[in-house]
Short mmCIF file of C-alpha atoms in Angstrom, two decimals:
data_model
loop_
_atom_site.label_atom_id
_atom_site.label_comp_id
_atom_site.label_asym_id
_atom_site.label_seq_id
_atom_site.Cartn_x
_atom_site.Cartn_y
_atom_site.Cartn_z
CA MET A 255 7.87 138.47 145.12
CA ALA A 256 11.62 138.07 145.62
CA THR A 257 13.19 134.90 144.30
CA GLN A 258 14.35 132.55 147.04
CA ARG A 259 18.13 132.30 147.31
CA LEU A 260 20.27 129.73 149.09
CA LYS A 261 22.18 131.35 151.95
CA ILE A 262 25.52 129.61 152.00
CA GLY A 263 28.80 129.86 153.90
CA CYS A 264 32.28 128.89 152.72
CA ALA A 265 34.66 127.06 155.05
CA GLY A 266 38.29 127.59 154.09
CA LEU A 267 39.70 130.40 151.97
CA GLY A 268 42.81 128.81 150.54
CA ARG A 269 43.30 128.41 146.81
CA MET A 270 40.20 126.27 146.29
CA GLY A 271 38.13 128.00 148.95
CA LYS A 272 38.63 131.38 147.28
CA ARG A 273 37.34 129.95 144.01
CA HIS A 274 34.25 128.42 145.62
CA ALA A 275 33.52 131.62 147.54
CA LEU A 276 33.73 133.80 144.43
CA ASN A 277 31.68 131.34 142.38
CA PHE A 278 28.85 131.39 144.91
CA LEU A 279 29.18 135.18 145.31
CA GLU A 280 29.34 136.16 141.65
CA ARG A 281 28.32 133.27 139.40
CA THR A 282 25.48 131.44 141.14
CA PRO A 283 22.34 133.60 140.78
CA ARG A 284 20.19 131.50 143.09
CA ALA A 285 22.75 131.51 145.91
CA GLU A 286 23.80 134.22 148.35
CA LEU A 287 27.19 133.92 150.00
CA VAL A 288 26.50 135.26 153.48
CA ALA A 289 29.47 133.95 155.49
CA ALA A 290 33.01 132.61 155.19
CA SER A 291 35.52 131.26 157.69
CA SER A 292 39.24 130.64 157.94
CA PRO A 293 41.68 130.34 160.85
CA ASP A 294 44.40 131.86 158.64
CA PRO A 295 44.88 135.64 159.10
CA VAL A 296 46.27 136.00 155.56
CA GLU A 297 43.18 134.36 154.08
CA LEU A 298 40.91 136.58 156.18
CA GLU A 299 42.75 139.67 154.92
CA TRP A 300 42.00 138.54 151.37
CA ALA A 301 38.35 138.03 152.33
CA LYS A 302 38.13 141.55 153.82
CA ILE A 303 38.91 142.89 150.37
CA HIS A 304 37.05 140.45 148.12
CA LEU A 305 34.10 139.25 150.21
CA GLU A 306 33.28 141.51 153.16
CA PRO A 307 32.39 144.59 151.04
CA PHE A 308 29.64 142.50 149.41
CA GLY A 309 27.91 141.68 152.68
CA VAL A 310 29.78 138.49 153.57
CA THR A 311 30.36 138.07 157.31
CA LEU A 312 33.80 136.71 158.14
CA TYR A 313 34.61 134.27 160.92
CA GLN A 314 37.91 132.97 162.22
CA ASN A 315 36.14 130.02 163.83
CA TYR A 316 34.19 127.54 161.70
CA ASP A 317 31.80 126.64 164.53
CA ASP A 318 30.84 130.30 164.86
CA MET A 319 30.09 130.49 161.14
CA LEU A 320 27.67 127.57 161.46
CA LYS A 321 25.65 129.71 163.88
CA HIS A 322 25.30 132.55 161.36
CA GLU A 323 21.67 133.64 161.29
CA GLY A 324 19.78 132.28 158.31
CA LEU A 325 22.62 130.05 157.08
CA VAL A 326 21.15 127.14 155.11
CA ALA A 327 24.13 125.49 153.39
CA VAL A 328 27.91 125.16 153.65
CA VAL A 329 30.64 124.49 151.13
CA VAL A 330 33.61 122.80 152.82
CA ALA A 331 36.72 123.85 150.90
CA SER A 332 39.25 123.82 153.71
CA ALA A 333 42.30 121.56 154.14
CA THR A 334 41.63 117.90 153.32
CA ALA A 335 42.51 116.88 156.88
CA VAL A 336 39.39 118.61 158.25
CA HIS A 337 36.92 117.91 155.41
CA ALA A 338 35.14 115.10 157.23
CA GLU A 339 35.04 116.84 160.60
CA GLN A 340 33.64 120.04 159.16
CA ALA A 341 31.17 118.24 156.89
CA ILE A 342 29.79 116.26 159.84
CA LYS A 343 29.46 119.42 161.94
CA ALA A 344 27.54 121.10 159.12
CA ILE A 345 25.24 118.09 158.72
CA GLU A 346 24.59 117.87 162.44
CA ALA A 347 23.79 121.59 162.41
CA GLY A 348 21.14 120.92 159.76
CA LYS A 349 22.98 122.50 156.81
CA HIS A 350 23.06 121.25 153.24
CA THR A 351 26.71 120.41 152.56
CA LEU A 352 28.95 120.49 149.50
CA CYS A 353 32.35 119.03 150.41
CA GLU A 354 35.44 119.29 148.26
CA LYS A 355 37.04 116.00 147.27
CA PRO A 356 38.15 113.82 148.90
CA ILE A 357 35.85 113.68 151.91
CA SER A 358 38.83 112.23 153.75
CA THR A 359 42.05 110.41 152.93
CA SER A 360 40.66 107.38 154.79
CA PRO A 361 37.71 105.27 153.61
CA GLU A 362 36.70 104.63 157.22
CA VAL A 363 36.58 108.34 158.05
CA SER A 364 34.82 109.05 154.74
CA GLN A 365 32.14 106.55 155.74
CA THR A 366 31.42 108.55 158.91
CA VAL A 367 30.24 111.43 156.71
CA VAL A 368 27.95 109.10 154.78
CA ASP A 369 26.60 107.78 158.09
CA ALA A 370 25.97 111.31 159.36
CA ALA A 371 24.17 112.23 156.15
CA ALA A 372 22.00 109.12 156.40
CA LYS A 373 20.64 110.41 159.72
CA LYS A 374 19.54 113.64 158.02
CA PRO A 375 17.88 112.49 154.78
CA GLU A 376 16.22 115.87 154.34
CA LEU A 377 19.65 117.42 153.69
CA LYS A 378 21.56 117.52 150.41
CA VAL A 379 25.12 116.28 151.02
CA MET A 380 27.46 116.02 148.05
CA CYS A 381 31.15 115.48 147.41
CA GLY A 382 32.36 117.79 144.65
CA PHE A 383 33.90 115.67 141.91
CA SER A 384 34.23 118.50 139.41
CA ARG A 385 34.72 116.48 136.22
CA ARG A 386 31.18 115.16 136.48
CA PHE A 387 30.05 118.74 135.79
CA ASP A 388 32.29 119.29 132.76
CA LYS A 389 30.49 119.61 129.42
CA SER A 390 32.92 117.36 127.56
CA TYR A 391 32.78 114.55 130.12
CA ARG A 392 29.00 114.76 130.25
CA ASP A 393 28.82 114.61 126.47
CA ALA A 394 31.12 111.56 126.41
CA TYR A 395 29.01 109.85 129.08
CA GLN A 396 25.80 110.46 127.13
CA LYS A 397 27.39 109.09 123.96
CA MET A 398 28.55 105.99 125.81
CA GLN A 399 25.08 105.49 127.30
CA ALA A 400 23.61 105.79 123.81
CA GLY A 401 25.80 102.89 122.64
CA ALA A 402 28.24 104.92 120.54
CA ILE A 403 31.21 102.69 121.46
CA GLY A 404 29.46 99.45 122.29
CA THR A 405 30.36 98.02 125.70
CA ALA A 406 32.90 100.10 127.60
CA SER A 407 35.70 97.70 128.53
CA VAL A 408 38.81 99.72 129.33
CA LEU A 409 39.21 103.19 130.84
CA ARG A 410 42.49 105.06 130.78
CA SER A 411 42.58 108.35 132.66
CA GLN A 412 45.21 110.72 133.99
CA THR A 413 45.60 113.75 136.22
CA CYS A 414 48.93 115.42 135.57
CA ASP A 415 49.87 118.69 137.25
CA LYS A 416 52.41 121.21 136.09
CA LEU A 417 55.71 121.01 137.94
CA ASP A 418 55.81 123.37 140.93
CA PRO A 419 59.51 124.05 141.68
CA SER A 420 58.66 125.60 145.07
CA GLY A 421 58.47 122.17 146.72
CA PHE A 422 54.79 122.64 147.58
CA PHE A 423 53.96 119.02 146.79
CA VAL A 424 56.52 117.73 149.29
CA ALA A 425 55.00 119.70 152.17
CA TYR A 426 51.46 118.90 151.02
CA ALA A 427 52.18 115.16 150.79
CA GLU A 428 52.19 114.86 154.57
CA PHE A 429 48.44 115.54 154.59
CA SER A 430 47.17 114.76 151.08
CA GLY A 431 46.81 110.99 151.39
CA GLY A 432 49.23 110.50 148.51
CA ILE A 433 49.16 110.96 144.78
CA PHE A 434 46.38 108.42 144.14
CA VAL A 435 44.01 109.88 146.75
CA ASP A 436 44.89 113.47 145.88
CA CYS A 437 45.22 113.37 142.07
CA SER A 438 43.81 110.09 140.77
CA ILE A 439 40.67 110.37 142.90
CA HIS A 440 39.08 112.23 139.97
CA ASP A 441 39.99 109.44 137.55
CA ILE A 442 38.72 106.81 139.98
CA ASP A 443 35.41 108.65 140.31
CA LEU A 444 35.13 108.84 136.53
CA THR A 445 35.59 105.07 136.40
CA LEU A 446 32.76 104.55 138.88
CA TRP A 447 30.61 106.87 136.76
CA PHE A 448 31.37 105.41 133.34
CA PHE A 449 31.51 101.77 134.46
CA GLY A 450 28.53 102.15 136.80
CA ASN A 451 28.09 102.29 140.56
CA ASP A 452 27.80 98.52 140.79
CA CYS A 453 31.22 97.71 139.35
CA LYS A 454 33.18 95.55 141.81
CA VAL A 455 36.93 95.83 142.25
CA LYS A 456 38.84 92.53 142.09
CA SER A 457 42.40 93.80 142.47
CA VAL A 458 44.60 96.89 142.41
CA SER A 459 48.30 97.28 141.76
CA ALA A 460 50.51 100.32 141.38
CA ILE A 461 54.06 101.55 140.90
CA GLY A 462 55.63 104.99 141.13
CA ASN A 463 58.87 106.96 141.08
CA THR A 464 60.35 110.19 142.39
CA ALA A 465 61.93 111.63 139.28
CA VAL A 466 61.92 115.22 140.57
CA GLU A 467 61.20 115.28 144.32
CA PRO A 468 62.96 112.39 146.14
CA ASP A 469 61.83 113.85 149.50
CA LEU A 470 58.29 112.70 148.69
CA ARG A 471 59.35 109.22 149.80
CA LYS A 472 59.49 110.50 153.38
CA HIS A 473 55.70 110.70 153.21
CA ASN A 474 55.26 107.43 151.26
CA ASP A 475 54.47 109.41 148.13
CA ARG A 476 55.79 109.77 144.58
CA ASP A 477 55.69 112.41 141.86
CA ASN A 478 54.72 109.90 139.16
CA ALA A 479 52.49 106.87 139.61
CA VAL A 480 50.67 104.32 137.50
CA GLY A 481 47.78 102.29 138.87
CA LEU A 482 45.81 99.36 137.49
CA VAL A 483 42.36 98.32 138.70
CA GLU A 484 40.77 95.02 137.66
CA PHE A 485 37.02 94.52 138.05
CA TYR A 486 35.14 91.25 138.55
CA ASP A 487 33.32 91.67 135.25
CA GLY A 488 36.66 91.76 133.41
CA ARG A 489 36.86 95.49 132.80
CA ILE A 490 40.10 97.37 133.45
CA ALA A 491 40.96 100.92 134.56
CA TYR A 492 44.44 102.36 134.09
CA PHE A 493 45.47 105.55 135.90
CA TYR A 494 48.48 107.82 135.46
CA ALA A 495 49.20 110.64 137.89
CA SER A 496 52.08 113.10 137.74
CA ARG A 497 53.28 116.28 139.38
CA MET A 498 56.04 117.13 136.92
CA MET A 499 54.47 118.16 133.62
CA ALA A 500 56.58 120.83 131.91
CA ALA A 501 53.98 122.55 129.71
CA GLY A 502 50.98 122.65 132.03
CA GLN A 503 47.95 120.67 133.17
CA GLU A 504 47.22 117.46 131.26
CA ASP A 505 43.97 115.73 132.25
CA VAL A 506 43.05 113.11 129.67
CA THR A 507 40.51 110.29 129.62
CA GLU A 508 39.85 107.51 127.12
CA ILE A 509 36.97 105.05 127.30
CA ILE A 510 37.58 102.10 124.97
CA GLY A 511 34.58 100.05 123.96
CA THR A 512 33.81 97.06 121.77
CA LYS A 513 32.77 99.32 118.87
CA GLY A 514 34.93 102.39 119.31
CA LYS A 515 36.61 104.83 121.68
CA LEU A 516 35.77 108.13 123.34
CA ALA A 517 38.67 110.47 124.12
CA ILE A 518 38.34 113.59 126.25
CA ASN A 519 41.02 116.31 126.16
CA ASN A 520 43.57 114.21 124.25
CA GLN A 521 45.06 117.43 122.94
CA PRO A 522 44.89 119.93 125.82
CA ALA A 523 44.31 123.54 124.78
CA MET A 524 43.74 126.80 126.62
CA ASN A 525 41.73 128.12 123.68
CA HIS A 526 41.47 127.81 119.89
CA VAL A 527 44.51 129.99 119.14
CA ASN A 528 47.50 128.47 117.35
CA ILE A 529 50.84 130.30 117.59
CA TYR A 530 53.05 130.35 114.52
CA ASP A 531 56.63 131.46 115.25
CA GLU A 532 60.25 130.41 114.82
CA THR A 533 59.69 127.32 116.98
CA GLY A 534 56.94 126.03 114.68
CA VAL A 535 53.20 125.80 115.29
CA ARG A 536 52.06 125.45 118.90
CA ARG A 537 49.25 126.27 121.29
CA GLU A 538 49.05 127.08 124.96
CA ILE A 539 47.50 124.63 127.40
CA PRO A 540 45.89 125.12 130.85
CA GLN A 541 48.46 125.77 133.56
CA ASN A 542 46.52 124.24 136.44
CA TYR A 543 43.46 122.14 137.20
CA TYR A 544 41.16 125.12 137.65
CA ASP A 545 42.18 126.58 134.28
CA ARG A 546 40.78 123.43 132.67
CA PHE A 547 37.68 122.92 134.82
CA GLU A 548 36.68 126.45 135.83
CA TYR A 549 33.22 126.24 134.30
CA ALA A 550 32.65 122.78 135.74
CA PHE A 551 33.02 124.29 139.22
CA VAL A 552 30.51 127.01 138.31
CA THR A 553 28.07 124.38 137.05
CA GLU A 554 28.62 122.38 140.23
CA ALA A 555 27.76 125.40 142.40
CA ASN A 556 24.62 126.15 140.43
CA GLU A 557 23.37 122.55 140.34
CA PHE A 558 24.00 122.03 144.05
CA THR A 559 22.10 125.23 144.77
CA ALA A 560 19.18 124.13 142.61
CA CYS A 561 19.00 120.73 144.33
CA CYS A 562 18.85 122.41 147.75
CA LEU A 563 16.19 124.96 146.76
CA ASP A 564 14.05 122.65 144.63
CA ASN A 565 14.53 119.48 146.69
CA THR A 566 15.64 117.49 143.65
CA ALA A 567 18.05 114.57 143.51
CA LEU A 568 21.78 115.27 143.58
CA PRO A 569 23.70 114.42 140.39
CA LEU A 570 25.99 111.93 142.18
CA GLU A 571 25.75 109.61 145.15
CA LEU A 572 27.72 110.34 148.31
CA GLU A 573 28.57 106.64 148.76
CA ASN A 574 30.71 106.78 145.62
CA ALA A 575 33.06 109.18 147.39
CA VAL A 576 33.85 106.43 149.89
CA LYS A 577 34.40 103.88 147.12
CA ALA A 578 36.77 106.27 145.35
CA VAL A 579 38.85 106.84 148.48
CA ARG A 580 38.95 103.10 149.20
CA ILE A 581 40.35 102.41 145.73
CA GLY A 582 42.77 105.34 145.91
CA ALA A 583 44.08 104.32 149.33
CA ALA A 584 44.56 100.74 148.14
CA LEU A 585 46.49 101.93 145.08
CA GLN A 586 48.70 104.10 147.31
CA GLU A 587 49.37 101.12 149.59
CA SER A 588 50.15 98.87 146.63
CA MET A 589 52.63 101.42 145.28
CA VAL A 590 54.44 101.73 148.61
CA THR A 591 54.46 98.02 149.54
CA GLU A 592 54.98 96.80 145.95
CA LYS A 593 52.23 94.24 146.52
CA LYS A 594 49.05 93.58 144.60
CA ILE A 595 45.90 93.97 146.69
CA TYR A 596 42.81 91.81 146.24
CA PHE A 597 39.16 92.30 147.17
CA ASP A 598 36.29 89.84 147.41
CA GLU A 599 32.96 90.53 145.67
CA ASP A 600 31.61 92.19 148.82
CA GLY A 601 34.38 94.78 148.65
CA LYS A 602 36.36 93.40 151.57
CA ARG A 603 40.12 92.89 151.45
CA SER A 604 41.16 89.37 150.51
CA GLN A 605 44.56 87.84 151.18
CA LEU A 606 44.60 85.74 148.03
CA ALA A 607 43.19 86.07 144.57
CA SER A 608 39.94 84.22 143.97
CA LEU A 609 40.47 81.08 141.94
#
C-alpha cells in the first residue's frame, strides 16, 4: 500500500518561497508539492523550470491554487503584507497552514489569523519560527530545561544581516514592519520559548541609528537597533539587530542563568575549515540567514508534514506569534518615539509604570 503523502501548495515564489517550495519538493519525503502560486511573471518563469517539470501545477492567482484538486495544506511564503490574508483564506478553505514569520506586522491583524484557526480546530496552523527547529537551539533548550544553568535570568540575542549595498532594505522597510518586527522577531520568539509562554512583559525600550542607510528614516526604520524587554518576574531580554555586517550573517544567542550560561553560535562558521594565509588564520561565516538555518527549514517542513498526517500536536503555539509581533511592534515604536512603553500584567498598554 502506498504511503500517504501531504499534498501541499506554496504561495509566493520569492527568495523564501523558492526555498520552501524546493524543500517540500525534494527534502520532505512525506509531502508532495502539487501546486505553487505567484502573481510575479519572473517568479513563475523560475517555477516553470524548477517546479513544473516535476508535476507541480502553477497558478498566477492564489485563490485559484486553493481550489487545486486534492490540495490539503498550504505554505504561505509570500510578501509579509499578505501573510495574514492568505493564511486566513487557506484556513477558511479547510487547509492546514504553515505561515512564514511574521504572520503580520500588526498584532491586531495577527490575532485575526489566530481567531480564524480557532474556528477550525481540526486544522494544523503554524507560524514558521525557524530557529525553534535548529539542532543547536534545541540542544540549548533541553540543557536549560535539565537545569544546566540554574534559573535562566537574562537572554541576549541578535539577528545581524550582511550589508546589502543594493539598497534593498530601504525599499523593503516600507512593508517590513521595521527592524524589530522583521529581524528581531526571531529573537523575541526565542525569548518566549526559553523564558516560557507565561512570561509577562512589563516594559520595552529601544534605540537605533542609520549608520549606512539614512533613507530608512523615511519609513521609521533604522539599520542598527538595540531593544530591552523587562518582564514582571524580573528577567531581562536584550536584542541587537543590524543590517550592516561586513563579514556575513551573525545570529547569536546567550542565555545567562544563576549557575552558568548557554551560548549558541558565538563564533559563526560556515564549516569546520580554517584558512591559513598571509592575513593570518580565519574562517568563513554564513553569508545570509538561510546559509545558517537551512537544515532548520528542512526540519520545519518535515515536522509540519508529520503533524498534519499523524494529527499530532504542533511544536509551537500559534498565539506566541501574536505575542512576538506585539513586542516587536512596541520596540519599533519605542525606538521611533524615544519613549519607554509599559504594559500591565494582562498585557495591555499602560501609561505609567506600576509602582
